[in-house]
Coordinates of C-alpha atoms and ligand atoms in Angstrom, one line a residue:
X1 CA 52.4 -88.8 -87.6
X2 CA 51.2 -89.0 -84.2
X3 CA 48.5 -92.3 -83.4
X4 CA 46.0 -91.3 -80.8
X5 CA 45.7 -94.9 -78.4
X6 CA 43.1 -95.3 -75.9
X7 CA 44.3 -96.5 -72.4
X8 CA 42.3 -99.4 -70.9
X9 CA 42.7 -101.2 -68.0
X10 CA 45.5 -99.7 -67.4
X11 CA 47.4 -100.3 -71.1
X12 CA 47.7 -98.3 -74.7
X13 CA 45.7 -100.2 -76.6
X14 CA 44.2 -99.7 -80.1
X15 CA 40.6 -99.5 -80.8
X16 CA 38.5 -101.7 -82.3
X17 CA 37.3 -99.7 -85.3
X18 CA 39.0 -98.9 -88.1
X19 CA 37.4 -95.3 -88.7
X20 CA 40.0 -92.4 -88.0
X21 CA 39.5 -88.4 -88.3
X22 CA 42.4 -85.9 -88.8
X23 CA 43.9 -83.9 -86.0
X24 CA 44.8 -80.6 -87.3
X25 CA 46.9 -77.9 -86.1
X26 CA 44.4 -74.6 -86.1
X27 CA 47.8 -72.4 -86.9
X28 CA 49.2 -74.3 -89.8
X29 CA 46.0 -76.1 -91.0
X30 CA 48.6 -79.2 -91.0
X31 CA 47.4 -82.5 -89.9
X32 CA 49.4 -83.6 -86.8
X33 CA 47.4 -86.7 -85.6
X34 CA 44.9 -89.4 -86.5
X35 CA 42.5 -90.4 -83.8
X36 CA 40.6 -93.3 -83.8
X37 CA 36.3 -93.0 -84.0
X38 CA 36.0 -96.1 -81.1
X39 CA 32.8 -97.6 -81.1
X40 CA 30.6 -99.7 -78.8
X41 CA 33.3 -102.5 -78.1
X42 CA 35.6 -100.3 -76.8
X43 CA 33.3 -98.9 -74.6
X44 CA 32.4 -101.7 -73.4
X45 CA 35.9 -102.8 -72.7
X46 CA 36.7 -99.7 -70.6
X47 CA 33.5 -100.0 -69.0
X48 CA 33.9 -104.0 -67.7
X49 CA 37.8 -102.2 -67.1
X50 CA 36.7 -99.7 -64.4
X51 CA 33.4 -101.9 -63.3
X52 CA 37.0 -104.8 -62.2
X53 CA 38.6 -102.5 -60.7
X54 CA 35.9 -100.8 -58.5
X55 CA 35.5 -103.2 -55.5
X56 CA 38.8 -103.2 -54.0
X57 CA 39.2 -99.2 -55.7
X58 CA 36.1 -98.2 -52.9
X59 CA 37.5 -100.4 -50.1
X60 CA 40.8 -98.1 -50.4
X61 CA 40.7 -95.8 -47.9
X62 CA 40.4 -92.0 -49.2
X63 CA 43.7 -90.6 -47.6
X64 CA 45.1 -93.2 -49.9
X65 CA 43.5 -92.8 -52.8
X66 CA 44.1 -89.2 -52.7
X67 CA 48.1 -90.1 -52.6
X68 CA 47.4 -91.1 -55.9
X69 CA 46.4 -87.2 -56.6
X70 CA 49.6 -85.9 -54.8
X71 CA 51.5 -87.5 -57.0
X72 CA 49.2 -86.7 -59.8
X73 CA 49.5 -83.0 -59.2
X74 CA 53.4 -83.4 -58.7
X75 CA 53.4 -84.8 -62.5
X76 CA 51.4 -82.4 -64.2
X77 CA 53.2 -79.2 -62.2
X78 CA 56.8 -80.3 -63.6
X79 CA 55.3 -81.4 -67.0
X80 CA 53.4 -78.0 -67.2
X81 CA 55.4 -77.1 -71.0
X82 CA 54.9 -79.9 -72.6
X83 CA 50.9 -79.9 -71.7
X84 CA 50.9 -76.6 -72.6
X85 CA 52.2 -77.0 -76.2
X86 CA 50.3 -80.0 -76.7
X87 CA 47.0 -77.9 -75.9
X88 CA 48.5 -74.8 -78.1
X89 CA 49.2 -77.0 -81.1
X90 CA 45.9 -78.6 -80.8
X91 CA 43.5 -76.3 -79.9
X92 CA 45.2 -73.0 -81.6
X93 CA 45.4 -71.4 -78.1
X94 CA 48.3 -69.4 -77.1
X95 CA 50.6 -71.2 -75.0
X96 CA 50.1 -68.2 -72.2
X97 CA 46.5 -69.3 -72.4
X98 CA 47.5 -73.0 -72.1
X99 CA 49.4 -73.0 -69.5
X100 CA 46.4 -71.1 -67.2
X101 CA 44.4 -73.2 -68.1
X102 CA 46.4 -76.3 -66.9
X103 CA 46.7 -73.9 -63.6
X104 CA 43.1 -74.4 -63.2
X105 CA 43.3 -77.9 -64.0
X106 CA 45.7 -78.7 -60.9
X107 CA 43.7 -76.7 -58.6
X108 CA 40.9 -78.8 -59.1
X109 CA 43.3 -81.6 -58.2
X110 CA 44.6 -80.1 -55.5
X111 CA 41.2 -79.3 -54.2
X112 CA 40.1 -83.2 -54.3
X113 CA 43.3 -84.2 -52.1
X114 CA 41.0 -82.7 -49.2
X115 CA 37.9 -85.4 -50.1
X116 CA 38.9 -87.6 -47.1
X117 CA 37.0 -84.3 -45.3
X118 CA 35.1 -83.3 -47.4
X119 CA 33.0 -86.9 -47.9
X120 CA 33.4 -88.1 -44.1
X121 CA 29.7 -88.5 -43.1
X122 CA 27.1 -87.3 -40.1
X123 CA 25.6 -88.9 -37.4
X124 CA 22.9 -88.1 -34.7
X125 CA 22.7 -90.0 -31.5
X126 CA 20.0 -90.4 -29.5
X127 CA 16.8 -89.5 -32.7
X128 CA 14.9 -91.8 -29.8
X129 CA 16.5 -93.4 -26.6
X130 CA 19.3 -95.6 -28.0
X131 CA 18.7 -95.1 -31.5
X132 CA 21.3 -93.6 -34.2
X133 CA 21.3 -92.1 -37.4
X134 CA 24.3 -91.8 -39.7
X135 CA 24.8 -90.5 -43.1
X136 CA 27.2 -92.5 -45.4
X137 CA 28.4 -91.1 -48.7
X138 CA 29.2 -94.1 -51.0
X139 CA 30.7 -93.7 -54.5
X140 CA 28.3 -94.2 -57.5
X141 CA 30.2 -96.6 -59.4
X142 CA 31.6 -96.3 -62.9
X143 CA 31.2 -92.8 -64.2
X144 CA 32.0 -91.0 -67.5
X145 CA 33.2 -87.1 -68.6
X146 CA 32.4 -86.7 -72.4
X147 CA 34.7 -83.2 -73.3
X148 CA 34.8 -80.7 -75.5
X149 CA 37.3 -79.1 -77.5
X150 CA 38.2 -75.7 -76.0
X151 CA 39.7 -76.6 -73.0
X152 CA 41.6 -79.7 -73.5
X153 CA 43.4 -79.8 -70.4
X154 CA 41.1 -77.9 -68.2
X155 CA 37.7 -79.7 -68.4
X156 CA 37.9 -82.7 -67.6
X157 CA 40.1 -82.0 -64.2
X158 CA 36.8 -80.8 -63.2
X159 CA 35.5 -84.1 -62.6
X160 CA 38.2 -86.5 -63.0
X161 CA 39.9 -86.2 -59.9
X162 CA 36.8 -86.3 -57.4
X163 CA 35.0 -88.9 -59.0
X164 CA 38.5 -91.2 -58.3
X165 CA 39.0 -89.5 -54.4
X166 CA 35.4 -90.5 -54.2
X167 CA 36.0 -93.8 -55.1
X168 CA 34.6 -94.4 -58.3
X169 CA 36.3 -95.4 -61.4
X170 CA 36.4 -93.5 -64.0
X171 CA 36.2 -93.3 -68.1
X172 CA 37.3 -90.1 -70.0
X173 CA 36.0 -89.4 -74.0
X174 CA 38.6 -86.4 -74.8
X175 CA 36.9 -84.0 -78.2
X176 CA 37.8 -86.0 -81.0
X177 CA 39.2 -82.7 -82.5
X178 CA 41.9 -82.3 -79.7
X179 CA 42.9 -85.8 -78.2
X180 CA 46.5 -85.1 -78.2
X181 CA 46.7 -83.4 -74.8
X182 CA 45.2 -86.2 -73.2
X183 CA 47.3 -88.7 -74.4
X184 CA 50.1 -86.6 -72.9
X185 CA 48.5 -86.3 -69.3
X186 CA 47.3 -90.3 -69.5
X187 CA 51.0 -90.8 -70.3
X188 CA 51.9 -88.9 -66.5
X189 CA 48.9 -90.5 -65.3
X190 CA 50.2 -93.7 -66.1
X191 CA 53.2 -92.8 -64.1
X192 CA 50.9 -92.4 -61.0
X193 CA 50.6 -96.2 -61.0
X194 CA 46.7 -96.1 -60.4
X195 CA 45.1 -99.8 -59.9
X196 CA 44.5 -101.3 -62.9
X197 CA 41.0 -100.1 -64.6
X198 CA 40.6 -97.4 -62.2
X199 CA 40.7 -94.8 -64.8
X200 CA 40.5 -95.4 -68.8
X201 CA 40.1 -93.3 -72.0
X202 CA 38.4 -93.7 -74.6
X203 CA 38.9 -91.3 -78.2
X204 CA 36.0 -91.2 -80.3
X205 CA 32.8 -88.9 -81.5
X206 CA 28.9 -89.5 -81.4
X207 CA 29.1 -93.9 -81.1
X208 CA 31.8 -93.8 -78.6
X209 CA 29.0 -90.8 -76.6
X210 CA 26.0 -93.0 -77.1
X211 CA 27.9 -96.5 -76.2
X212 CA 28.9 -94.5 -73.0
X213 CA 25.3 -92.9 -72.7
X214 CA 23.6 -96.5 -73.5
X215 CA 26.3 -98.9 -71.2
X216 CA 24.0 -100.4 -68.1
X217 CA 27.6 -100.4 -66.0
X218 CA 28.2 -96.3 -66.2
X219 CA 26.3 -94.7 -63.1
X220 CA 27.0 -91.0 -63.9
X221 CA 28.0 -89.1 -66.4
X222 CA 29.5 -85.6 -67.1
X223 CA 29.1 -83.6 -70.3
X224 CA 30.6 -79.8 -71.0
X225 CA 29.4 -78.7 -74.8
X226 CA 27.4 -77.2 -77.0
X227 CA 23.3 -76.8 -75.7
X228 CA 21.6 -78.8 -78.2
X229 CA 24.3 -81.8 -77.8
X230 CA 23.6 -81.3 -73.8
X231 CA 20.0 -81.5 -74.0
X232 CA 20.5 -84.9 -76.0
X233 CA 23.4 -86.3 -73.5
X234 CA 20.9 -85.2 -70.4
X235 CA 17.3 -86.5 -71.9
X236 CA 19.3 -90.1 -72.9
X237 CA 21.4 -90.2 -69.8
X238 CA 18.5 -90.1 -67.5
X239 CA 16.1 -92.0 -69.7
X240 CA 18.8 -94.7 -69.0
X241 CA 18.1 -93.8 -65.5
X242 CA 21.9 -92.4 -65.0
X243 CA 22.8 -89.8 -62.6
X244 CA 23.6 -86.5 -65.3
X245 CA 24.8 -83.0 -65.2
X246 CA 25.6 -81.5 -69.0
X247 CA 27.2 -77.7 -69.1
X248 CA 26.2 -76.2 -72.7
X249 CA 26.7 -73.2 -74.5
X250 CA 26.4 -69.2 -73.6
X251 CA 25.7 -65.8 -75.0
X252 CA 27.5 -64.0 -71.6
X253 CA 26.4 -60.1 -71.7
X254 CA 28.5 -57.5 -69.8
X255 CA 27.2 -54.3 -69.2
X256 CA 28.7 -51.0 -69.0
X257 CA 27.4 -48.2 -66.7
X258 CA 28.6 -44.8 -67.0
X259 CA 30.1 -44.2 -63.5
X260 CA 31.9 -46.8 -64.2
X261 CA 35.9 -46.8 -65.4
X262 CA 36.0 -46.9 -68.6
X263 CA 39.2 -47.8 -69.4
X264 CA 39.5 -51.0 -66.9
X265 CA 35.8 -52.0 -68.7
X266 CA 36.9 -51.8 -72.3
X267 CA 40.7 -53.7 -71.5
X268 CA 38.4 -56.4 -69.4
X269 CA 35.7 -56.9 -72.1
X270 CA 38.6 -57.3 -75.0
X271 CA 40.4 -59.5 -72.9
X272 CA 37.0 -62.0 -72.3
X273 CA 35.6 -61.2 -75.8
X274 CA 38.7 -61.8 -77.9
X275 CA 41.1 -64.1 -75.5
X276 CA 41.2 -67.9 -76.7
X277 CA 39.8 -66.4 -79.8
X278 CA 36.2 -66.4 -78.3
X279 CA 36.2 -69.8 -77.9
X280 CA 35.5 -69.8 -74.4
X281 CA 32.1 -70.7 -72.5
X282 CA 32.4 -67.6 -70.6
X283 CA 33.7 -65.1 -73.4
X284 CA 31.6 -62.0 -73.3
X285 CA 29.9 -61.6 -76.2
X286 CA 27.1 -59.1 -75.5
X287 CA 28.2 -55.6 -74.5
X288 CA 25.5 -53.3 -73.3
X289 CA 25.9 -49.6 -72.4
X290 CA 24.0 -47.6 -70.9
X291 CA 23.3 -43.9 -71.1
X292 CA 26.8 -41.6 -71.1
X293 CA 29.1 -45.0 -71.3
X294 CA 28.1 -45.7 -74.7
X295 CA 30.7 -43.1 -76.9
X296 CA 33.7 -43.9 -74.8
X297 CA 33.4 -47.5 -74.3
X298 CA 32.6 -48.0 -78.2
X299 CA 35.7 -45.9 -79.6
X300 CA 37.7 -48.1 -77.0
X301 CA 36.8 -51.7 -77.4
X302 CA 37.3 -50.7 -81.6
X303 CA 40.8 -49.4 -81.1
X304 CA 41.3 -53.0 -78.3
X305 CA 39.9 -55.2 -81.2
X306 CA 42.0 -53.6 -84.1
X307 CA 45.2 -53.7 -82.1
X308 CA 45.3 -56.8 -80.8
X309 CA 48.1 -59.2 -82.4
X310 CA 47.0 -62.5 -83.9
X311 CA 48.9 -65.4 -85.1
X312 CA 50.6 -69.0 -84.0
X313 CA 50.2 -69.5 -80.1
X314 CA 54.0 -71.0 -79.7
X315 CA 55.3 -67.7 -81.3
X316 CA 56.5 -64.5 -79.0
X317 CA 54.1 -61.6 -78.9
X318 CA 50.9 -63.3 -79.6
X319 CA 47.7 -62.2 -78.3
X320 CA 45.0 -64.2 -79.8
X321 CA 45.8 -67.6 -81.7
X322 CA 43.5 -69.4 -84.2
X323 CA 39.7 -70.7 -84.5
X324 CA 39.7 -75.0 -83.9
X325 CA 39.1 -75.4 -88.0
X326 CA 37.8 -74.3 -90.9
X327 CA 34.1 -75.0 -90.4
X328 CA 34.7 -72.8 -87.4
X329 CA 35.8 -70.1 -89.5
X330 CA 33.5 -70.3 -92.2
X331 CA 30.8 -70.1 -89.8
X332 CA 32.0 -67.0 -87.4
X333 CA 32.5 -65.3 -90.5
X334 CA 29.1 -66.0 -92.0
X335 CA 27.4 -65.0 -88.7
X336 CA 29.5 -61.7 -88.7
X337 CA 28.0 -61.4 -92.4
X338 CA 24.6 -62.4 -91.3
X339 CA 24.8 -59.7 -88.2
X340 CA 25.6 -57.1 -91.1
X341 CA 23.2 -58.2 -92.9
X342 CA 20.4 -57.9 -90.3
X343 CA 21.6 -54.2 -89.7
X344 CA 24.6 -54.0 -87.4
X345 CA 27.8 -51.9 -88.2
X346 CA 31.3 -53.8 -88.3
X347 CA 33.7 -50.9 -87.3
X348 CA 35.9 -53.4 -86.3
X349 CA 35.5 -56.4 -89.5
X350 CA 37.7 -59.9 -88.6
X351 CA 36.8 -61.3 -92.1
X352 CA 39.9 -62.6 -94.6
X353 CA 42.1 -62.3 -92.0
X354 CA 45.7 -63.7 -93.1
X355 CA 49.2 -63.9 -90.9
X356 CA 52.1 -64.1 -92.7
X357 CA 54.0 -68.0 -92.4
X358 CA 50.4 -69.1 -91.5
X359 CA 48.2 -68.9 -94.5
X360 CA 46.9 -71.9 -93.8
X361 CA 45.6 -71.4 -90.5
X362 CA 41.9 -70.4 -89.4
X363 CA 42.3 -67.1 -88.3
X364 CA 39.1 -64.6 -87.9
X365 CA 40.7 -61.1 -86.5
X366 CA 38.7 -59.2 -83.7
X367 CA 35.5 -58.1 -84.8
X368 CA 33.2 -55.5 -83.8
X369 CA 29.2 -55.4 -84.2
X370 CA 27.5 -52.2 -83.4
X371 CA 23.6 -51.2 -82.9
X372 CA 22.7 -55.1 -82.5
X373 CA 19.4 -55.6 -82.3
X374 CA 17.3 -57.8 -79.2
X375 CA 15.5 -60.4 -81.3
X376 CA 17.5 -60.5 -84.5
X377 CA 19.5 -64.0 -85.1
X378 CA 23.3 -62.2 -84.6
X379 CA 21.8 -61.6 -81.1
X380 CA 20.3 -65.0 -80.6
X381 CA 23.2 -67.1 -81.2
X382 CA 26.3 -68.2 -79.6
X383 CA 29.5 -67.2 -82.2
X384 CA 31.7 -69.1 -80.7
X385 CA 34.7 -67.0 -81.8
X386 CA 36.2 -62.7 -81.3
X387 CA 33.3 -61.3 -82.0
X388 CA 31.7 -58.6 -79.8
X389 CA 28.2 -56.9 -80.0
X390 CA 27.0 -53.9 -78.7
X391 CA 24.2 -52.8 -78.0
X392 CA 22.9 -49.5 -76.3
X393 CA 20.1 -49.1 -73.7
X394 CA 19.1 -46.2 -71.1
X395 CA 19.2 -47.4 -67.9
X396 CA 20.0 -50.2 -65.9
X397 CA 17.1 -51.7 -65.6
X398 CA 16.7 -52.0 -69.8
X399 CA 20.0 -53.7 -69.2
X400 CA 19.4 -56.6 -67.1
X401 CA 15.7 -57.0 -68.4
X402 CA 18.0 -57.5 -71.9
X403 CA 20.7 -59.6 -70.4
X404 CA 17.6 -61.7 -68.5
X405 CA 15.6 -62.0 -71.7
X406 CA 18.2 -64.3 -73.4
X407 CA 18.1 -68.6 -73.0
X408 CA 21.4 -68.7 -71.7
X409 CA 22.8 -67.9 -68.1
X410 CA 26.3 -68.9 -68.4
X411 CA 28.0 -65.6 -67.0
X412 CA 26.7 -61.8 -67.0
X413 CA 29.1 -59.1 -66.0
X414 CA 28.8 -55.6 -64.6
X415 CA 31.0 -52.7 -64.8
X416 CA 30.3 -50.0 -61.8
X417 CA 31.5 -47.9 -59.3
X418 CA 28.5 -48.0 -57.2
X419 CA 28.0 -50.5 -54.8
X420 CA 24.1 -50.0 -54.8
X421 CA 24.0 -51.0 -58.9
X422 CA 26.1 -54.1 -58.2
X423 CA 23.8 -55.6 -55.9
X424 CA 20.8 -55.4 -57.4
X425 CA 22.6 -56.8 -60.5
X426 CA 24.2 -59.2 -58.5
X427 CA 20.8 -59.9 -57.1
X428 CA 18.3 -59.7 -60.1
X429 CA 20.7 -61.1 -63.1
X430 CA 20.0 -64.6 -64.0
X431 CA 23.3 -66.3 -64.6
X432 CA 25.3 -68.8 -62.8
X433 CA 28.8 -67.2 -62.9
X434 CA 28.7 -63.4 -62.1
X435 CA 31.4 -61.0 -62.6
X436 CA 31.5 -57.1 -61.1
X437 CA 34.5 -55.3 -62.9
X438 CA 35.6 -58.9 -64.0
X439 CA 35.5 -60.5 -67.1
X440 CA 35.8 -63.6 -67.1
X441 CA 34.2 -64.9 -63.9
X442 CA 35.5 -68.3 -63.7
X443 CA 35.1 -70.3 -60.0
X444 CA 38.2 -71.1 -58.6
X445 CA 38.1 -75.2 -58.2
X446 CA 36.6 -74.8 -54.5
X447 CA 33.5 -73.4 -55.5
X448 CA 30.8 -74.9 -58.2
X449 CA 31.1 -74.4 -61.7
X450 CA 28.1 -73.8 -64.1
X451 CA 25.7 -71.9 -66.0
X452 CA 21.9 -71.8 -65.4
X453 CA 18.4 -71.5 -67.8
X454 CA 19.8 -73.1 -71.6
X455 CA 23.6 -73.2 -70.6
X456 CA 23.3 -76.2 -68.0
X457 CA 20.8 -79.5 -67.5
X458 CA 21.2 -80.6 -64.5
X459 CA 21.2 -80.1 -60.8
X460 CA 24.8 -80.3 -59.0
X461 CA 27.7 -78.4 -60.4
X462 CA 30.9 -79.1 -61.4
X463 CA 34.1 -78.8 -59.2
X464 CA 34.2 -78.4 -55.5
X465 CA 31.5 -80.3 -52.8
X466 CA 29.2 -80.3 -55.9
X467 CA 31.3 -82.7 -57.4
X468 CA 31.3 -84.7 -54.2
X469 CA 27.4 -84.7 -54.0
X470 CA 27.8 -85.9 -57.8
X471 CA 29.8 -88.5 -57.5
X472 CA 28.8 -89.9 -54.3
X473 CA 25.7 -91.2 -52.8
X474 CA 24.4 -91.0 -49.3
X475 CA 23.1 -93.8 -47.6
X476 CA 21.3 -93.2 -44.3
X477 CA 21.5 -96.1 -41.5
X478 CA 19.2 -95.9 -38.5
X479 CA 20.8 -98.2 -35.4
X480 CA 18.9 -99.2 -32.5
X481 CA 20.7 -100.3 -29.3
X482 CA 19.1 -101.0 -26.0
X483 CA 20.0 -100.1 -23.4
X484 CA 19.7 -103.0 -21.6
X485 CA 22.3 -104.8 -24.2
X486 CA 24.9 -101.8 -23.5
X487 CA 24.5 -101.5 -19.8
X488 CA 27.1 -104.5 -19.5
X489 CA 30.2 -102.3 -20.6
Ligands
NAD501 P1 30.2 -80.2 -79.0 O1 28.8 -80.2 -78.3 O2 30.2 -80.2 -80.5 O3 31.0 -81.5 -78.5 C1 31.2 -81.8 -77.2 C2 31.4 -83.3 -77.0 O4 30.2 -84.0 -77.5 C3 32.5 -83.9 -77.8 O5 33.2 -84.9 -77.0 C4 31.8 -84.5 -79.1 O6 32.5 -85.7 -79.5 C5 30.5 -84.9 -78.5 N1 29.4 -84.8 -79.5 C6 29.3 -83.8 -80.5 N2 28.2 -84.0 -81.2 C7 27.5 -85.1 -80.7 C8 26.3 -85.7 -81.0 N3 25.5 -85.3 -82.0 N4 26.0 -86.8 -80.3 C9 26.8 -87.2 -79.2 N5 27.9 -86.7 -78.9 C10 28.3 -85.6 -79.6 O7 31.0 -79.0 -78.4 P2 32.4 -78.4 -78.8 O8 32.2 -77.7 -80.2 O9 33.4 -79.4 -78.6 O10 32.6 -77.2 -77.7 C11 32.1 -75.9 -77.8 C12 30.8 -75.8 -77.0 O11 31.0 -76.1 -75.7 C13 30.3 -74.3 -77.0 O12 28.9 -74.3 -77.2 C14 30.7 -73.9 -75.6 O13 29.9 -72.8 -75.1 C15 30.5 -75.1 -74.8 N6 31.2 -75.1 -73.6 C16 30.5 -74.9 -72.4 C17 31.1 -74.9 -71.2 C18 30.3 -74.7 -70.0 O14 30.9 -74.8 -68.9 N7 29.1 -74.3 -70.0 C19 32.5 -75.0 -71.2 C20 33.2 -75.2 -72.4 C21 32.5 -75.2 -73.6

């Protein structure tokens, strides 16, 4: 059986606890690793670690620190597989799905290779006869990602390499329920031959979060979760007087006007709805018609859900792999009762699903929920798994004044012909990711990732120059020089 390590100061090391949760594989229900619960010590071993080794880490130039990323990206492009079936066997993912999402990962190292532009500074000459001004962007110091479980690989390559191109040092707390795939890039990652302490992870759950929300020597920290667990990580970080941004959950709507093609709509919304089983911050999981679309659109997403093929993401043919664990299971499949319960049809039911040579697993089939109502709990609350609701209104204003009343802003979609109805959704919608005949509206890594109203606390964004602002500070330095002391030369 596989022992999850943390890596400090640049060495495996154990932790200091002796607490361990199971590591189970979502298809087979078989437990493939045992990772340790760390604690405050071992915080506060990575922590003094990366506080070391950040003196001579900022007084590296950037265009070498980013060679450090070069080689980085080189590793994780020709170890692609192996990541990939790390995250599939974890995270019950299929290993297509995997593998894009390690894509997205190296674009967002890729992207930081360019931070020797993108943090040069400013200067103004002359703000008064022979006085300067210049702008300085300094790394914060040590910072922190806490991760979640869905995207193993992904998430935290939206911070990790800018805060180290920056100049900071960094500390990583991987989802206790997937560490594996972590311990499979640190190993690459240890083949970089960064300094010493520049970057460390630590595996644990809520004392290894607080340790790293409570240590005086993190600066910054990153959080991408559920809402209530990013509320907590954003009101403690800053009471601690830490620079915070925490992405949390979403309830994304998509909706469905009648000029538009219904065919592309219903293959787009299955496709966000259903792919990495609904386990994805911007799954759709609201879909609203309006007027004529409604018929069509319904008798199409039912015969998308019902077809689609379900089973072990390292097997051929598979479209949608399995929920993270059984708690995750029980619970979709209670909500799917409690939507049912509250008056919705289930054309489409996912309950009791079972694959053959996987009876073990956590599977929930595609499931549809018709008629939802605004206001009722089904409506209110994030699934977090393939299940879809609809819900019918007349025009499009009814639509976004539905998709607007909800606490999340994560991503809304819109599926149109018309140019006119996309940009007054485009314009009145409140989300931060917006797709028009696109389901899944996820930034590429040179723009900012997040949500807005309950899906993010914050100010600056993930990825991209938000991530620079992030991880850097500016420093402003006004210089006066006479003229009479520079007249000499
Ligand atoms: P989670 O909130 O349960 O866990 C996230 C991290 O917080 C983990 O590292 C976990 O160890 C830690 N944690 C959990 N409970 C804690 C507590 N009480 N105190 C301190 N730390 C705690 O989230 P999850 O189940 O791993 O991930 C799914 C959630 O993440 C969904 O709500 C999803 O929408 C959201 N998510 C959001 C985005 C986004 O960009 N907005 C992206 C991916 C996932």
């Amino acid at each position: 059986m596989n022992k999850i390590l943390n890596y400090i100061n640049g060495e495996w090391v154990e932790p200091k606890v002796s607490e361990y949760a199971d590591v189970i594989n979502p298809a087979t229900g078989l437990v493939r690793a045992r990772t340790p619960l760390s604690g405050a010590a071992d915080v506060e071993a990575a922590a003094k670690a990366a506080a070391d080794a950040f003196p001579a880490w900022r007084r590296t130039p950037a265009q070498d620190r980013v060679q450090y990323l070069f080689k980085m990206r080189d590793l994780l492009k020709s170890n692609l597989d192996e990541i990939s079936r790390a995250i599939t066997d974890e995270s019950g993912k299929t290993y297509e799905e995997s593998k894009a999402e390690m894509v997205r990962a190296i674009e967002n190292v890729e992207v930081a290779c360019g931070i020797p532009m993108m943090m040069k500074g400013e200067i103004s000459e002359d703000i008064a006869p022979g006085i300067d001004e210049i702008m300085l962007r300094q790394p914060v110091g040590v910072v922190a990602t806490i991760a979640p479980f869905n995207f193993p690989g992904m998430i935290p390559f939206w911070y990790l390499p800018y805060a180290l191109a920056t100049g900071n040092t960094y500390i990583v707390k991987p989802s206790e329920k997937v560490p594996s795939t972590m311990q499979v890039i640190f190993r690459l990652i240890e083949q970089v031959g960064f300094p010493k302490g520049v970057i460390n992870m630590v595996n644990g759950a809520k004392d290894a979060v607080d340790a790293i929300l409570d240590h005086p020597q993190i600066r910054a920290i990153t959080f991408v979760g559920s809402t209530n667990v990013a509320r907590y990580i954003y009101s403690r970080a800053a009471a601690n007087g830490k620079r915070v941004q925490a992405q949390g959950g979403a309830k994304n709507p998509s909706i469905i006007l009648p000029d538009a093609d219904i065919d592309m709509a219903v293959k787009i919304t299955a496709d966000s709805a259903f792919g990495c089983a609904g386990q994805r911050c911007l799954a759709t999981s609201l879909a609203i018609t309006v007027g004529e679309a409604r018929n069509e659109f319904c008798e199409g997403i039912c015969d998308a859900a019902s077809s689609r093929s379900i089973g072990y993401g390292l097997d051929a043919g598979i479209q949608m792999g399995a929920l993270i664990n059984s708690a995750s299971k029980a619970r979709v499949e209670q909500l799917i009762g409690l939507g049912a319960s509250e008056g919705a049809g289930v054309p489409v039911d996912g309950r009791g699903a079972q694959v053959k040579g996987y009876e073990n697993g956590f599977f929930v089939r595609p499931t549809i929920l018709t008629d939802v109502q605004p206001g009722s709990e089904i409506w209110k609350t994030e699934v977090f798994g393939p299940v879809l609701s609809l819900m019918h209104v007349n025009t499009i204003d009814d639509a976004i004044a539905l998709a607007n009343s909800h606490i999340y802003g994560n991503q809304a979609s819109l599926f149109t012909s018309s140019g006119a109805a996309a940009r007054k959704f485009r314009y009145e919608v409140e989300a931060g990711n917006i797709g028009i005949n696109i389901g899944v509206a996820a930034p590429m890594a040179f723009f900012p990732f997040s949500g807005w109203k309950d899906s993010f606390f914050g100010d600056l964004h993930g990825q991209a120059m938000d991530a620079v602002d992030f991880f850097t500070q500016k420093k402003v330095v006004v210089e006066r020089w006479p003229k009479e002391w520079t007249r000499k030369f």
